[in-house]
PDB file of C-alpha atoms in Angstrom:
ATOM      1  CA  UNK A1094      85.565 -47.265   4.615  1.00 40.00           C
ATOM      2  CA  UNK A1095      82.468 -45.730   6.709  1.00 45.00           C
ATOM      3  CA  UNK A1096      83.326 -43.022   9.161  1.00 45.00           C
ATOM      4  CA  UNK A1097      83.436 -44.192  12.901  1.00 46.00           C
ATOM      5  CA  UNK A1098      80.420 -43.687  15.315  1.00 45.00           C
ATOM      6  CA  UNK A1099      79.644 -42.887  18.638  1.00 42.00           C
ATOM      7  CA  UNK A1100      78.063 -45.165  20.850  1.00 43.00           C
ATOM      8  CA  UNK A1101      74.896 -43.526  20.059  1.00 41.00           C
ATOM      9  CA  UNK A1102      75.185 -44.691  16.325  1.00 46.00           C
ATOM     10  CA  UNK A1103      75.777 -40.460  14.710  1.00 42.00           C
ATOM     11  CA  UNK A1104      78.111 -40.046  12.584  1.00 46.00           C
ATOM     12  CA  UNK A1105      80.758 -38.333  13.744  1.00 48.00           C
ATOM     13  CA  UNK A1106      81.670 -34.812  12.795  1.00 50.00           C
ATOM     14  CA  UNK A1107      84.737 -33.697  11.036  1.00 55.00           C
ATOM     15  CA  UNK A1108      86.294 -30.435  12.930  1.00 47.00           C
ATOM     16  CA  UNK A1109      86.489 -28.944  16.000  1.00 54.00           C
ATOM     17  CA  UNK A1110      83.240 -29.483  18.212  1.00 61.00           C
ATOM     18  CA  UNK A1111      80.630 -27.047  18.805  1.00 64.00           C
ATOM     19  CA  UNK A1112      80.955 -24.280  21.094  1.00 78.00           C
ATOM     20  CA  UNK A1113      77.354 -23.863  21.036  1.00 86.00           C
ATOM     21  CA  UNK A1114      73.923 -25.400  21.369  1.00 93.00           C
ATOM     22  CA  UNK A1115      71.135 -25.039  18.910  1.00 94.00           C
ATOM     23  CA  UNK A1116      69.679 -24.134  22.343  1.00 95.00           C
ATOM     24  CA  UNK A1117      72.380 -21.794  23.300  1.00 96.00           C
ATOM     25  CA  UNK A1118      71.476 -19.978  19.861  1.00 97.00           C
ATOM     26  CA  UNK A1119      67.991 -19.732  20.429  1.00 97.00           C
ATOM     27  CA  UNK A1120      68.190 -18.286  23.886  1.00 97.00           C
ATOM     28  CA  UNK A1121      70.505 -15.652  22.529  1.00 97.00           C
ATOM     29  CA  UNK A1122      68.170 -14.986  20.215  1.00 97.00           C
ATOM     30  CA  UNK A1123      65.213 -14.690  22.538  1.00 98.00           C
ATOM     31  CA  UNK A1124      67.324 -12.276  25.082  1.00 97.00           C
ATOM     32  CA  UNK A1125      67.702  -9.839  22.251  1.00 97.00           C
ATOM     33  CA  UNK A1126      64.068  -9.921  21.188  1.00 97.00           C
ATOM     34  CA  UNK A1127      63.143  -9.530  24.692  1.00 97.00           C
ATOM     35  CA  UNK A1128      65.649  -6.213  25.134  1.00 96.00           C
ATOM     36  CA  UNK A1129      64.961  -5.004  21.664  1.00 96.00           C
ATOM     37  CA  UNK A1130      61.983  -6.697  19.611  1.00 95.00           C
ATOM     38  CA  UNK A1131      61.917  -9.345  17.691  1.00 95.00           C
ATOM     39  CA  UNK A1132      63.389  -7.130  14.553  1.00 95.00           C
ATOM     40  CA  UNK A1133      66.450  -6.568  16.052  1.00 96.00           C
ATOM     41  CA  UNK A1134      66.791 -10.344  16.044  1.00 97.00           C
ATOM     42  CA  UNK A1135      69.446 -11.358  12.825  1.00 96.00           C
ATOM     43  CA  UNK A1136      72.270 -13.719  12.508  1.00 96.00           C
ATOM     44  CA  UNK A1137      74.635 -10.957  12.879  1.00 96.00           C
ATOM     45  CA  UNK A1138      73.369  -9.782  16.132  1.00 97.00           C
ATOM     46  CA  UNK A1139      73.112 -13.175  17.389  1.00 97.00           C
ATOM     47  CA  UNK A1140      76.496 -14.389  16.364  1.00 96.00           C
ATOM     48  CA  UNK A1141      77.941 -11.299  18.087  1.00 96.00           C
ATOM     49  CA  UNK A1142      75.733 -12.177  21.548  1.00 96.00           C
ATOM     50  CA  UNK A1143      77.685 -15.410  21.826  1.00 95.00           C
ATOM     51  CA  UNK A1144      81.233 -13.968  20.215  1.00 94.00           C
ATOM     52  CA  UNK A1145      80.858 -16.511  17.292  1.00 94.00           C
ATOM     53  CA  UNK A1146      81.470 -15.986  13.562  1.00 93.00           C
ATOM     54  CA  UNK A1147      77.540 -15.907  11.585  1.00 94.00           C
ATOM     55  CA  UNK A1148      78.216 -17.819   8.977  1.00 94.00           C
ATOM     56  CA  UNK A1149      78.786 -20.142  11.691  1.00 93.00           C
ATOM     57  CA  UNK A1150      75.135 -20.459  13.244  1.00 93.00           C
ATOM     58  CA  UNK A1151      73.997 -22.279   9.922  1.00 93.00           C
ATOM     59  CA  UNK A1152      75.782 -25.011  11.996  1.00 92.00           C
ATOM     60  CA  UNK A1153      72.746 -24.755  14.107  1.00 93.00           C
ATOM     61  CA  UNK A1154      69.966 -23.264  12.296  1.00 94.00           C
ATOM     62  CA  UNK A1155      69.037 -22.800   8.526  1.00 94.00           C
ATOM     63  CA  UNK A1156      67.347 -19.935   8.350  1.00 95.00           C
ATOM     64  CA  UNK A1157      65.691 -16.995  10.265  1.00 94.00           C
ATOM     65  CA  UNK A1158      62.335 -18.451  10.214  1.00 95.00           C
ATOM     66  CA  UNK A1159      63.824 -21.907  11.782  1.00 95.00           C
ATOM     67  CA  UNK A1160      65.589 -19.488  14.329  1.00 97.00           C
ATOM     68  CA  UNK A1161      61.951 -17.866  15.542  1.00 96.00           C
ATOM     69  CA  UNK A1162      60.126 -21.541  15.528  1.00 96.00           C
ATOM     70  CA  UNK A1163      62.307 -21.942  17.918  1.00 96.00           C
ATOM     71  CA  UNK A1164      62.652 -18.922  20.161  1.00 96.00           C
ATOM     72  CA  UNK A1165      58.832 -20.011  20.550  1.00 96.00           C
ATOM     73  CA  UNK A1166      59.594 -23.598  21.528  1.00 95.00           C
ATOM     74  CA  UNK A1167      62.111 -22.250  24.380  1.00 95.00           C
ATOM     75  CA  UNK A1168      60.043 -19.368  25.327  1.00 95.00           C
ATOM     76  CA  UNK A1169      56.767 -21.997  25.457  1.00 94.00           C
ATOM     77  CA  UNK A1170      58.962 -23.935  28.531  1.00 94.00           C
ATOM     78  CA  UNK A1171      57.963 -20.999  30.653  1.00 95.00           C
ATOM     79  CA  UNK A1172      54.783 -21.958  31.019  1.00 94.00           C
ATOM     80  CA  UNK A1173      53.370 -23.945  34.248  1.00 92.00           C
ATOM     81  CA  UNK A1174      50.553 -26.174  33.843  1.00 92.00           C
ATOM     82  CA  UNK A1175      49.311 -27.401  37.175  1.00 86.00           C
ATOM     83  CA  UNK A1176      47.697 -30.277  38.530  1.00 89.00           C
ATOM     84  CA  UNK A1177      43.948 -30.145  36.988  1.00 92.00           C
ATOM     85  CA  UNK A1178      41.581 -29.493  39.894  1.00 93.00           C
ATOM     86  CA  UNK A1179      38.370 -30.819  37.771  1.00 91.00           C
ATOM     87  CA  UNK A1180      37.117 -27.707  37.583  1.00 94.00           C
ATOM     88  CA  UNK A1181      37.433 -26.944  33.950  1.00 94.00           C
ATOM     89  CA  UNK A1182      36.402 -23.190  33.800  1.00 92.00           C
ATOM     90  CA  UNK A1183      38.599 -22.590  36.659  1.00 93.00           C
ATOM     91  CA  UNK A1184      41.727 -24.303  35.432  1.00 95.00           C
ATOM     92  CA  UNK A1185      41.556 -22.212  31.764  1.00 94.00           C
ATOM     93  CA  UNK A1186      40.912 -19.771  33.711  1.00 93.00           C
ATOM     94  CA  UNK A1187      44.613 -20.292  35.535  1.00 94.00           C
ATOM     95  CA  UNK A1188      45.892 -21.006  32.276  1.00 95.00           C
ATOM     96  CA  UNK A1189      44.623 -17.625  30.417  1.00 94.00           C
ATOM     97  CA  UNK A1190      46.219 -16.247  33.260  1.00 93.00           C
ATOM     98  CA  UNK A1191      49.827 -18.079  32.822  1.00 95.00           C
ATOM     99  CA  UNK A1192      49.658 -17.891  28.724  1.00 95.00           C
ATOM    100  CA  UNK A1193      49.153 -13.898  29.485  1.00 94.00           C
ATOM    101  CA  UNK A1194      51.628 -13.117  31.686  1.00 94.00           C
ATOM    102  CA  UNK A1195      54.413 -15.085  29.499  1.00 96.00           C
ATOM    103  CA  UNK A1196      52.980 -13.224  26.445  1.00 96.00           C
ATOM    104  CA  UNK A1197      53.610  -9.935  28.779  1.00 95.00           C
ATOM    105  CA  UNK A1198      57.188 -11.368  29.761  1.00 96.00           C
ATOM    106  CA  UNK A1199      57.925 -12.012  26.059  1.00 97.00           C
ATOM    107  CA  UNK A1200      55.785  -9.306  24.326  1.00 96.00           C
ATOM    108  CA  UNK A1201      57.038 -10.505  20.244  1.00 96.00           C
ATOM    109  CA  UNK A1202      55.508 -13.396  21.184  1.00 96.00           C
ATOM    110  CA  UNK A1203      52.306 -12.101  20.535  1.00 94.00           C
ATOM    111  CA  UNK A1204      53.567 -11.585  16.677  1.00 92.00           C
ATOM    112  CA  UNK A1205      55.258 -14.272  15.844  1.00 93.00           C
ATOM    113  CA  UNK A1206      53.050 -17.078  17.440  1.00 90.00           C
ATOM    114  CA  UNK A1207      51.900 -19.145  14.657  1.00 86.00           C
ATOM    115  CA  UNK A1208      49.722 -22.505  13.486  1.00 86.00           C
ATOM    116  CA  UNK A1209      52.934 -23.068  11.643  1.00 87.00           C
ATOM    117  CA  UNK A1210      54.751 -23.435  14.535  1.00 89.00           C
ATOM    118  CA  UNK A1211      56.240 -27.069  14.618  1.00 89.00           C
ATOM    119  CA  UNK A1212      54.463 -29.362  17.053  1.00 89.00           C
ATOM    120  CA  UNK A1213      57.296 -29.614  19.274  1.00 90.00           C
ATOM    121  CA  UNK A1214      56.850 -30.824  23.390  1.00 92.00           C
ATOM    122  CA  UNK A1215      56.496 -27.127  24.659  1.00 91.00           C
ATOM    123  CA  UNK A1216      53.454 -27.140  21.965  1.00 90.00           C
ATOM    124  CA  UNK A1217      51.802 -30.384  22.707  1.00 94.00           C
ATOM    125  CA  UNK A1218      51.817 -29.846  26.764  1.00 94.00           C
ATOM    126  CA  UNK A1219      49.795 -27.349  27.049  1.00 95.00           C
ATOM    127  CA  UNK A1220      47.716 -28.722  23.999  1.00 95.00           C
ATOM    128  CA  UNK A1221      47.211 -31.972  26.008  1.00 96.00           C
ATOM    129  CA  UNK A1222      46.525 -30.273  29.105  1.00 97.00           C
ATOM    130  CA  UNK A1223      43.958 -28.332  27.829  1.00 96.00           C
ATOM    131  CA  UNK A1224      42.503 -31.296  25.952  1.00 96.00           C
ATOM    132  CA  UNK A1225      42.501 -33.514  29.093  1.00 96.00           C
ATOM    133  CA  UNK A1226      40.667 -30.319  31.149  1.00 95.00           C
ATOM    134  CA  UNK A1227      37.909 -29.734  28.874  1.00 95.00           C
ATOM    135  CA  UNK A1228      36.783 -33.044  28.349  1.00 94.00           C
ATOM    136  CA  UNK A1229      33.516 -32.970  31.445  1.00 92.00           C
ATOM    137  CA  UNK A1230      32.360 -30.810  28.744  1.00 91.00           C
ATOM    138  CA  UNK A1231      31.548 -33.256  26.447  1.00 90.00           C
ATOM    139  CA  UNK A1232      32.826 -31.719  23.370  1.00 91.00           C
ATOM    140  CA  UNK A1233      34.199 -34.255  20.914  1.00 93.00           C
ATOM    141  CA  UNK A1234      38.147 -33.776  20.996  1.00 94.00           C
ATOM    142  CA  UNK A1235      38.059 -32.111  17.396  1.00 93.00           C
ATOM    143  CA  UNK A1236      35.667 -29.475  18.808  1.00 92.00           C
ATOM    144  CA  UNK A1237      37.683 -29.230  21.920  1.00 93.00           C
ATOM    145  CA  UNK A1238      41.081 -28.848  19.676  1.00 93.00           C
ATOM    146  CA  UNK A1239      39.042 -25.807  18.230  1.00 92.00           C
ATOM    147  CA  UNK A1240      37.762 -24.285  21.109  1.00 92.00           C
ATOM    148  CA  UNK A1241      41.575 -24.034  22.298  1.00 93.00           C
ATOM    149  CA  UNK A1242      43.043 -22.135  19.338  1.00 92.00           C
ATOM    150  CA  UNK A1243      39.982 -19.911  19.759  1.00 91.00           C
ATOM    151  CA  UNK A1244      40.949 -19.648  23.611  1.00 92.00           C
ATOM    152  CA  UNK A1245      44.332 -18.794  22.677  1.00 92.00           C
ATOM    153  CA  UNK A1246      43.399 -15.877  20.158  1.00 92.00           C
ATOM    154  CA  UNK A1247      41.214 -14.369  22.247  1.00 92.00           C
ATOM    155  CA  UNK A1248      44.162 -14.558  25.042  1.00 93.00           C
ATOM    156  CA  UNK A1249      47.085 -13.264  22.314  1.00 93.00           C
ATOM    157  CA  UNK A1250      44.483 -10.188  21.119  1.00 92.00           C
ATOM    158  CA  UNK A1251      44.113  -8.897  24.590  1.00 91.00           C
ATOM    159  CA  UNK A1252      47.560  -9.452  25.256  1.00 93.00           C
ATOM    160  CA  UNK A1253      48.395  -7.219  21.946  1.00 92.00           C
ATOM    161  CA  UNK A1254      45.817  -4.493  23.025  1.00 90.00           C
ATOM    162  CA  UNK A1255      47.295  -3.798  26.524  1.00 89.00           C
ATOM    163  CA  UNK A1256      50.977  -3.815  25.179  1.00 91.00           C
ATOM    164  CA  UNK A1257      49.453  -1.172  22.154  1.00 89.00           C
ATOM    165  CA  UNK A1258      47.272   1.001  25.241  1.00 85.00           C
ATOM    166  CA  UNK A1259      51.409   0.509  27.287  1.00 84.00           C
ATOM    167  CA  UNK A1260      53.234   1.673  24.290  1.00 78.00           C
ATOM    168  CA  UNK A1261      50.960   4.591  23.403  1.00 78.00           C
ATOM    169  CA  UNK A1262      52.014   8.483  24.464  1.00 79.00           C
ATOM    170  CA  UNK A1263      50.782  10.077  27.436  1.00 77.00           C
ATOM    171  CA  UNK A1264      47.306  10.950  26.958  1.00 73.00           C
ATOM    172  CA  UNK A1265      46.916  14.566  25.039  1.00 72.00           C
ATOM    173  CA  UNK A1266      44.443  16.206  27.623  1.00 78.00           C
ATOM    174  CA  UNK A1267      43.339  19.179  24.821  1.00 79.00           C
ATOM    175  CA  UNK A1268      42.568  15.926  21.943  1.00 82.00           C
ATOM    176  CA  UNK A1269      40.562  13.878  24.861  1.00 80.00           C
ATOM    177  CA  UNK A1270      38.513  16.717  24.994  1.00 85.00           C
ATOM    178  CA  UNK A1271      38.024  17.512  21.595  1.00 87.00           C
ATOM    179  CA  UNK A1272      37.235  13.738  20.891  1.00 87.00           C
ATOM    180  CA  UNK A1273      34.535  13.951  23.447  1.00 85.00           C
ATOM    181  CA  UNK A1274      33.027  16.843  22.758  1.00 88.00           C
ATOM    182  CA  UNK A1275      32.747  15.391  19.541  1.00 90.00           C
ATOM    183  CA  UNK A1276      31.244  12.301  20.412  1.00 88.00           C
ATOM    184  CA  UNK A1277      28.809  14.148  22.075  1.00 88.00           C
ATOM    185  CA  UNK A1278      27.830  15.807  19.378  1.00 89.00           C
ATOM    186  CA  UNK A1279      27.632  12.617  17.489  1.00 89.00           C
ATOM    187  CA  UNK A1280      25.288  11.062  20.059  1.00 87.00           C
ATOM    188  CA  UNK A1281      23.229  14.421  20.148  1.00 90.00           C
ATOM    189  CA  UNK A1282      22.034  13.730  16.575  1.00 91.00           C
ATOM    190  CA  UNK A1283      20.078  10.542  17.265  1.00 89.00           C
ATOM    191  CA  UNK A1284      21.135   8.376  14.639  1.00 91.00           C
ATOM    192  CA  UNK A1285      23.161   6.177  17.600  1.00 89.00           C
ATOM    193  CA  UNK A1286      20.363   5.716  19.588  1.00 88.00           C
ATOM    194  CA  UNK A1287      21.773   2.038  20.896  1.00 90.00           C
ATOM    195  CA  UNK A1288      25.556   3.058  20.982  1.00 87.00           C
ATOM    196  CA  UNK A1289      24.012   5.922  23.494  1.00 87.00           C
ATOM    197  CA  UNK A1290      21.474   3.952  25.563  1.00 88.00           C
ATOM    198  CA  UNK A1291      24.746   1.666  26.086  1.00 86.00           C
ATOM    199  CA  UNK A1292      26.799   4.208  27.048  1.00 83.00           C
ATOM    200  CA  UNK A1293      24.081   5.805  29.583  1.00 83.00           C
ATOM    201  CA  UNK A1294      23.935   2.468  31.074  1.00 80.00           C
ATOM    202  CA  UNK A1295      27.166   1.702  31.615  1.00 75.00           C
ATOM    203  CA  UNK A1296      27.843   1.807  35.172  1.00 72.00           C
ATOM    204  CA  UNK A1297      31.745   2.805  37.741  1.00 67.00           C
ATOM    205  CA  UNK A1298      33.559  -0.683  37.715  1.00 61.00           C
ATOM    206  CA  UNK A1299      32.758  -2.294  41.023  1.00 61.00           C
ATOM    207  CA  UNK A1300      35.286  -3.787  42.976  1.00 53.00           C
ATOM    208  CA  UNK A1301      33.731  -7.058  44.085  1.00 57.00           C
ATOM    209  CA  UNK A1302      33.113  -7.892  40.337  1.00 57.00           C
ATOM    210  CA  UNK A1303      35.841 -10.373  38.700  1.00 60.00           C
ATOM    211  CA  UNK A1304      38.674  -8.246  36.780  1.00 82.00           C
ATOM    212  CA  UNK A1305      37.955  -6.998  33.569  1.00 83.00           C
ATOM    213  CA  UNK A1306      39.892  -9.935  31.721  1.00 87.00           C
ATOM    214  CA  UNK A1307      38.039 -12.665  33.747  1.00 88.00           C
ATOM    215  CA  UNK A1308      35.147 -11.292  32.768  1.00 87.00           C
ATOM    216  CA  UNK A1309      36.063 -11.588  29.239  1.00 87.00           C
ATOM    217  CA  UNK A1310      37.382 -14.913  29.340  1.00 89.00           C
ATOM    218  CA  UNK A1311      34.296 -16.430  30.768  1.00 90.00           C
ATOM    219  CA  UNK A1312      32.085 -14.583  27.831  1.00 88.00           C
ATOM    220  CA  UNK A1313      34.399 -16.272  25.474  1.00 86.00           C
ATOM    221  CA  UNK A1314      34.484 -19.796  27.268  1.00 88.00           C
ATOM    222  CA  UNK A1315      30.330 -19.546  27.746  1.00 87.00           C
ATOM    223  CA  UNK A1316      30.003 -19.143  23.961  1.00 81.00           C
ATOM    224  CA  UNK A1317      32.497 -21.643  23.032  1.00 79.00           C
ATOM    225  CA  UNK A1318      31.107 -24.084  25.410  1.00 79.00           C
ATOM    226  CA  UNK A1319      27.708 -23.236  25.742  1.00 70.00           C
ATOM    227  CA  UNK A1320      26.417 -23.193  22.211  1.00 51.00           C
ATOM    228  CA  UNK A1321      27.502 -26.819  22.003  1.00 53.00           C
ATOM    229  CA  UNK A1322      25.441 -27.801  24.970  1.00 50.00           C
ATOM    230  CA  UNK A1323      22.806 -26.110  23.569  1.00 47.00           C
ATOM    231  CA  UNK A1324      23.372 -27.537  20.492  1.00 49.00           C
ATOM    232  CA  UNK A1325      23.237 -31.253  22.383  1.00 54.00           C
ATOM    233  CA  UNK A1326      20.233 -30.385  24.097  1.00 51.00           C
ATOM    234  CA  UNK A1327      18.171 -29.945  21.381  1.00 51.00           C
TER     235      UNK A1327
END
């Protein structure tokens, strides 16, 4: 005889129902990676966040690498995509901007990102967003599906650079000057002679000028976008 179903046409369960969410697990999960790191992150220490048994989260999840897909899904549902304005280097620009503070908010994201990742509707949003923004640009969408995971790359990497510069010691004020009196020496040889024209160039940051990571995001977006117009022109 088949087993009875809900009015949504499951199966129905044998046993006492759920306490939990696959959700509920996956938040716990993301709470301790967020107060710990992500390698603090095991069954054990999840079952224990939400006073369950472990063998008892294979209910939800199969393994740890299923459990991190989806940390990533629920952290992804932090980020806000706004209205486009039709201004496509503006609005990646406001999107660098959210993907960087949610990769600052949840630093192991920066790690355990992945193209693996499952192409879930926290993935696809801001996929289609960006899609939808860069087409006055006239890349074909393949091209435009590339220039995004470069866009993204070049937003993790300068996420994982200021959270390496944040978790570094206070500066040793005896190696700094070792290091450049070194250097100078270096640059006193004259086999550098471009390295040290650079560095004689280089000028105080001025205040008016866009923020350091603006100014890298546009070099990034001119080269992604420009060499196909370029390209197109010729």
């Amino acid at each position: 005889m088949p087993a009875a179903r809900p009015a949504d046409g499951a199966p129905r369960r044998r046993g006492p129902r759920p306490r939990h969410t696959r959700q509920d697990v996956a938040l716990a999960a993301v709470a301790i990676a967020d107060a710990d790191g992500v390698d603090k992150v095991t069954f054990r220490a999840v079952a224990a966040r939400l006073g369950v048994g472990v063998m008892s989260l294979y209910n939800y999840v199969p393994d740890k690498q299923a459990l991190v897909y989806d940390m990533v899904a629920e952290a992804a549902v932090e980020l806000r995509l706004p209205e486009p304005t039709g201004d496509w280097r503006a609005d990646m620009h406001g999107l660098a901007r959210e993907q960087r503070a949610l990769l600052h908010r949840h630093p192991w994201l920066v790690t355990e990102s992945s193209h693996l990742q499952p192409l879930g509707p926290t993935v696809l949003a801001p996929i289609e967003w960006a899609l939808g923004v860069l087409e006055p640009t006239g890349l074909p969408a393949p091209e435009r599906l590339e220039t995004i995971a470069l866009f993204n790359w070049f937003v993790g990497d300068v996420v994982r650079g200021e959270l390496a510069a944040r978790a570094a010691p206070p500066p040793d004020s005896e190696r700094a000057v070792a290091q450049a009196r070194q250097l100078g020496e270096l640059l006193a040889t004259g086999r550098y002679p471009r390295f040290a024209a650079a560095v004689a160039q280089s000028r105080p940051p001025d205040p008016d000028a866009p923020p350091y990571f603006d100014r890298l995001l546009d070099r990034i977006l001119d080269g992604l976008i420009g060499v196909r117009t370029a390209e197109d022109a010729g």
